[in-house]
mmCIF file of C-alpha atoms (C1' of nucleotides) in Angstrom:
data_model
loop_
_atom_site.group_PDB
_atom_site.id
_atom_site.type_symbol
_atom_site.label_atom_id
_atom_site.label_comp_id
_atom_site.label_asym_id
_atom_site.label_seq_id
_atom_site.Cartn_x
_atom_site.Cartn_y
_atom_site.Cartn_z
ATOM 1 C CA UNK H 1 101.556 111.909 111.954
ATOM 2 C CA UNK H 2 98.151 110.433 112.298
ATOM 3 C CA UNK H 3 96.766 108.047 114.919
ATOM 4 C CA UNK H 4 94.485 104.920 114.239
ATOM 5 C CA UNK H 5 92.955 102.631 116.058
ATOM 6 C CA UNK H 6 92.346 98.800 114.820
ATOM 7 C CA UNK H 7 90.261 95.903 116.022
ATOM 8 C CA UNK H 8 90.741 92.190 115.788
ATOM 9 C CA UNK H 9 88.830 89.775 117.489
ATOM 10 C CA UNK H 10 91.524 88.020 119.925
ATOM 11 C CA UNK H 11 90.186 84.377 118.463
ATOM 12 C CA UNK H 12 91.010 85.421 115.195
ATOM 13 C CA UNK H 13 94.078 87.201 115.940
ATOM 14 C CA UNK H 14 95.115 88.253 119.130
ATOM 15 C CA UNK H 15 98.023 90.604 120.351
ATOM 16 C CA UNK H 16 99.584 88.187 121.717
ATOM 17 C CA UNK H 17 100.098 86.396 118.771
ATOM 18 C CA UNK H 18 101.108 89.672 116.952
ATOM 19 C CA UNK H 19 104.066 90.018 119.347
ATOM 20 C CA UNK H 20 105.235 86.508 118.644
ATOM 21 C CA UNK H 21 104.928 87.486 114.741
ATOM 22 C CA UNK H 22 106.585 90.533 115.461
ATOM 23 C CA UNK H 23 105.016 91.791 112.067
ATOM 24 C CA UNK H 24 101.983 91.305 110.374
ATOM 25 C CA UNK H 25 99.682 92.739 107.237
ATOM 26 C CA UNK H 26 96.776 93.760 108.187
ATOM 27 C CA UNK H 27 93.771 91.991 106.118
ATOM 28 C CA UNK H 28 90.458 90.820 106.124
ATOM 29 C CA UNK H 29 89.083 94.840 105.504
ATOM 30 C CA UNK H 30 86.115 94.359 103.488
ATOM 31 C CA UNK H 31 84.726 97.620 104.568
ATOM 32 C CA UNK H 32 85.061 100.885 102.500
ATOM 33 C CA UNK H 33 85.484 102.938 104.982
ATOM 34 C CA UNK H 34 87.533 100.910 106.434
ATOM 35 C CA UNK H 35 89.684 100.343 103.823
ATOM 36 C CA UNK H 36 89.577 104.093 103.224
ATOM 37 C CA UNK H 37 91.558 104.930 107.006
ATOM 38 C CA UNK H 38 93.924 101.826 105.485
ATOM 39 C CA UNK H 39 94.789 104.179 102.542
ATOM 40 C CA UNK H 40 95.213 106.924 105.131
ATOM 41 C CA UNK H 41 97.825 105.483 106.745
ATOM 42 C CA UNK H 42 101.357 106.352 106.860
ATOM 43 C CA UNK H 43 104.551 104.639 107.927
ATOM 44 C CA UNK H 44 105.506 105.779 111.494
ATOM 45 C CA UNK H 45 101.584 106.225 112.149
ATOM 46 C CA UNK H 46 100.806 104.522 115.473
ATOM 47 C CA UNK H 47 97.809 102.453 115.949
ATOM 48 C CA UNK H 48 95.842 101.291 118.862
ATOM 49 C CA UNK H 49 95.173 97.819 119.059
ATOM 50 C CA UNK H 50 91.940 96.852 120.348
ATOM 51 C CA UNK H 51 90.296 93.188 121.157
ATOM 52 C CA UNK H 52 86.538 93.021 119.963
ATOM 53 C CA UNK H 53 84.146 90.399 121.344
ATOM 54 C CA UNK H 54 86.358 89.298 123.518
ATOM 55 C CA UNK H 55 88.162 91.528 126.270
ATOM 56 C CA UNK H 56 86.972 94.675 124.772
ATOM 57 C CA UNK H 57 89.774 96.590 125.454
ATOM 58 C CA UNK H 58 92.827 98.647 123.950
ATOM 59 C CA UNK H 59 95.492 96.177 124.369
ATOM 60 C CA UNK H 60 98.385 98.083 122.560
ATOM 61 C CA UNK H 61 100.553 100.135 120.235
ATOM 62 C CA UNK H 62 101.397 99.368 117.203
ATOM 63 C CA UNK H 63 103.025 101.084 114.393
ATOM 64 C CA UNK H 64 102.304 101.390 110.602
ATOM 65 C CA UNK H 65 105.414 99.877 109.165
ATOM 66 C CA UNK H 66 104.274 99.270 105.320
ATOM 67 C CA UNK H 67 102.038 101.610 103.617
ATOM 68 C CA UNK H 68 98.923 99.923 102.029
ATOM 69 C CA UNK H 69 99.048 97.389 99.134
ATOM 70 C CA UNK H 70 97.229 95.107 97.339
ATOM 71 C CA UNK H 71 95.503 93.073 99.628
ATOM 72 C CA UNK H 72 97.149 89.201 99.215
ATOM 73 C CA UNK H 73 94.764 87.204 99.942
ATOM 74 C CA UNK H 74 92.426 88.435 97.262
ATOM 75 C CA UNK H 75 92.390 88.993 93.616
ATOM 76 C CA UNK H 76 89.934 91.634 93.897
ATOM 77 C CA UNK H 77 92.241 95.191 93.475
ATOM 78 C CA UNK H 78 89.259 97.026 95.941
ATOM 79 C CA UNK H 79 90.675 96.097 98.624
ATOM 80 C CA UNK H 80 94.390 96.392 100.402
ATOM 81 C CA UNK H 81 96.369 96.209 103.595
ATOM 82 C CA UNK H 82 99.102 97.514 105.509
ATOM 83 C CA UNK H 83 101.877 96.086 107.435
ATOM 84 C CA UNK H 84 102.077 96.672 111.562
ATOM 85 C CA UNK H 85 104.647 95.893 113.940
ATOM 86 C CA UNK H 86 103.999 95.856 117.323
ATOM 87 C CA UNK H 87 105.353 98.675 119.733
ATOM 88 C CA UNK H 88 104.260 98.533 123.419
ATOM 89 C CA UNK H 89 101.608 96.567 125.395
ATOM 90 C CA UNK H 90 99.396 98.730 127.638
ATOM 91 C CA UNK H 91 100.264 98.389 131.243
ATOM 92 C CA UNK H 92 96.856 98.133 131.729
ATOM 93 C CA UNK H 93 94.580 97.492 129.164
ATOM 94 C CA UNK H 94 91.423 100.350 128.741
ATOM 95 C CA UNK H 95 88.669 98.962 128.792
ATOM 96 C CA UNK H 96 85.119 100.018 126.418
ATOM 97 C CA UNK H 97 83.650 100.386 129.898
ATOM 98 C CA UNK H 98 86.460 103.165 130.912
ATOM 99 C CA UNK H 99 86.374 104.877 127.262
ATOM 100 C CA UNK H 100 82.887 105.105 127.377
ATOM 101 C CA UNK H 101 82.917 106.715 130.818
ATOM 102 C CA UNK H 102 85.693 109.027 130.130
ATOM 103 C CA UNK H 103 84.442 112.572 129.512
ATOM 104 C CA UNK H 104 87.291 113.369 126.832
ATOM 105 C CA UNK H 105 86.586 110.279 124.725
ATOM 106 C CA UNK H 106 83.102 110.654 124.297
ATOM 107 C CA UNK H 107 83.355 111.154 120.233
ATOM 108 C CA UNK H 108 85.828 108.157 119.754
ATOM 109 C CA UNK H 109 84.684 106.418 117.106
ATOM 110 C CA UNK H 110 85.078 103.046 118.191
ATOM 111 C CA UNK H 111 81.623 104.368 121.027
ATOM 112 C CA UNK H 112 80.140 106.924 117.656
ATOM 113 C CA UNK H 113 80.768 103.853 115.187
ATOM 114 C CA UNK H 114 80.916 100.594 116.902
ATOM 115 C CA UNK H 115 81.459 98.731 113.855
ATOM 116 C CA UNK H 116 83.799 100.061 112.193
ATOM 117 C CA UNK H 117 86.989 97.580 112.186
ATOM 118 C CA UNK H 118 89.405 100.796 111.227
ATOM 119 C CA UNK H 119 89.043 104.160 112.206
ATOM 120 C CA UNK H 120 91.601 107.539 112.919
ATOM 121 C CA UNK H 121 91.481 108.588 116.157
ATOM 122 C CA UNK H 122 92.403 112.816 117.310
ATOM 123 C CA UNK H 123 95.683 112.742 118.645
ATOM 124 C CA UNK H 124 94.141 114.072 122.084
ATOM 125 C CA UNK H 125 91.769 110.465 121.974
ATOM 126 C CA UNK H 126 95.185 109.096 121.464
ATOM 127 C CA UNK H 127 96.867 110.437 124.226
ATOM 128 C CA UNK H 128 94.113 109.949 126.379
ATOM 129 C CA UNK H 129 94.188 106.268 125.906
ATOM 130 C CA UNK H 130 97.538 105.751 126.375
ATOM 131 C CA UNK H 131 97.353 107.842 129.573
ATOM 132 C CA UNK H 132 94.352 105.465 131.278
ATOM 133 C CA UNK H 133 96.381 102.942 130.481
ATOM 134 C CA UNK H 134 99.823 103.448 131.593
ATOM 135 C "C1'" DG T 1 72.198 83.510 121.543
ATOM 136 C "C1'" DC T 2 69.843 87.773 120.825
ATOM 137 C "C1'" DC T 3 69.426 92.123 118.943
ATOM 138 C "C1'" DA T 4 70.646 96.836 117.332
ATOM 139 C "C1'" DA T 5 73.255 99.300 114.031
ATOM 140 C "C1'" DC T 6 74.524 99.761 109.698
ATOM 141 C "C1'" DG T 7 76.498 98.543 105.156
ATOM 142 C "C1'" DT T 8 75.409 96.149 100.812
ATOM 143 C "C1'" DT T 9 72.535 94.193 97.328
ATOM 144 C "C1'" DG T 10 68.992 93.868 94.087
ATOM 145 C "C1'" DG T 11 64.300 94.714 92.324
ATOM 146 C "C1'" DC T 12 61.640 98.173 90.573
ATOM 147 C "C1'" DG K 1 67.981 106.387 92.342
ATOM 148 C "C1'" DC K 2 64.992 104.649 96.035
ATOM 149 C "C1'" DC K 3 64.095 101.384 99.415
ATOM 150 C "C1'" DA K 4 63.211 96.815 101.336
ATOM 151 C "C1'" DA K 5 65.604 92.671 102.359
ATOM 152 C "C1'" DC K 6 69.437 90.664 103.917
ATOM 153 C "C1'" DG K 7 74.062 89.880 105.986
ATOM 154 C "C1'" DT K 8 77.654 91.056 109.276
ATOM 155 C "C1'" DT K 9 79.580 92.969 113.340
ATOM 156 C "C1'" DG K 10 79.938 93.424 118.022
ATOM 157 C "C1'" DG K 11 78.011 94.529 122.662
ATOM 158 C "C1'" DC K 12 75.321 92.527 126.058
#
DNA sequence: GCCAACGTTGGC
DNA sequence: GCCAACGTTGGC
């Protein structure tokens, strides 16, 4: 079991929204790296859900329910996505200000690598997050 | 709206 | 294969 963590800028595509779709696949990637956690992923994996830009803060759990595919929206066979399904909201959402302060989440890689849209978290980063925020 | 970080592109 | 230029992301 691995653990991931996902942004999505809550204009484009908020949680919200993702609750009310119940299911989505996750695209737009045009990252290698990115992509490269995307082809990590397994179903059952669980996945933070964070808003960029606006909010800034872990919102979620979600769960990889599809293993990656051929992204759909593209003919271009470099790049895929994955389907997620929604799992809990965050009581209370952690914010980058609280993840940044937090001693145990100092290597996360959403701080270490703020642009990266798709990154693996240690299960411990995991934990901690859904600790702050329950 | 600005700027820093960083990935990608293209000329050599 | 190096590196400068450029584009994009995301925090502030």
């Amino acid at each position: 079991m691995n653990y991931w963590l996902v942004k999505s800028e809550p204009v484009k595509y908020s949680w919200e929204k993702f609750n009310k779709d119940g299911r989505t696949f996750w695209d737009g990637v045009r990252n290698y790296q990115a992509r490269n956690n995307l082809r990590e992923m397994k179903e059952g994996d669980l996945v933070l859900f964070y808003h960029s830009n606006e909010g800034k803060e872990v919102v979620g759990i979600a769960k990889v329910v599809k293993e990656f595919y051929q992204d759909p929206t593209t003919e271009d066979t470099n790049w895929c996505v994955v389907d997620l399904s929604p799992v809990e909201t965050l009581k209370k959402p952690v914010t980058l200000e609280q993840i940044k302060a937090d001693e145990r989440l100092k290597d996360i890689g959403l701080v270490r690598q703020g642009r990266l849209s798709v990154m693996s978290l240690k299960p411990e980063e995991f934990d901690r997050v859904i600790e702050l925020g329950s």
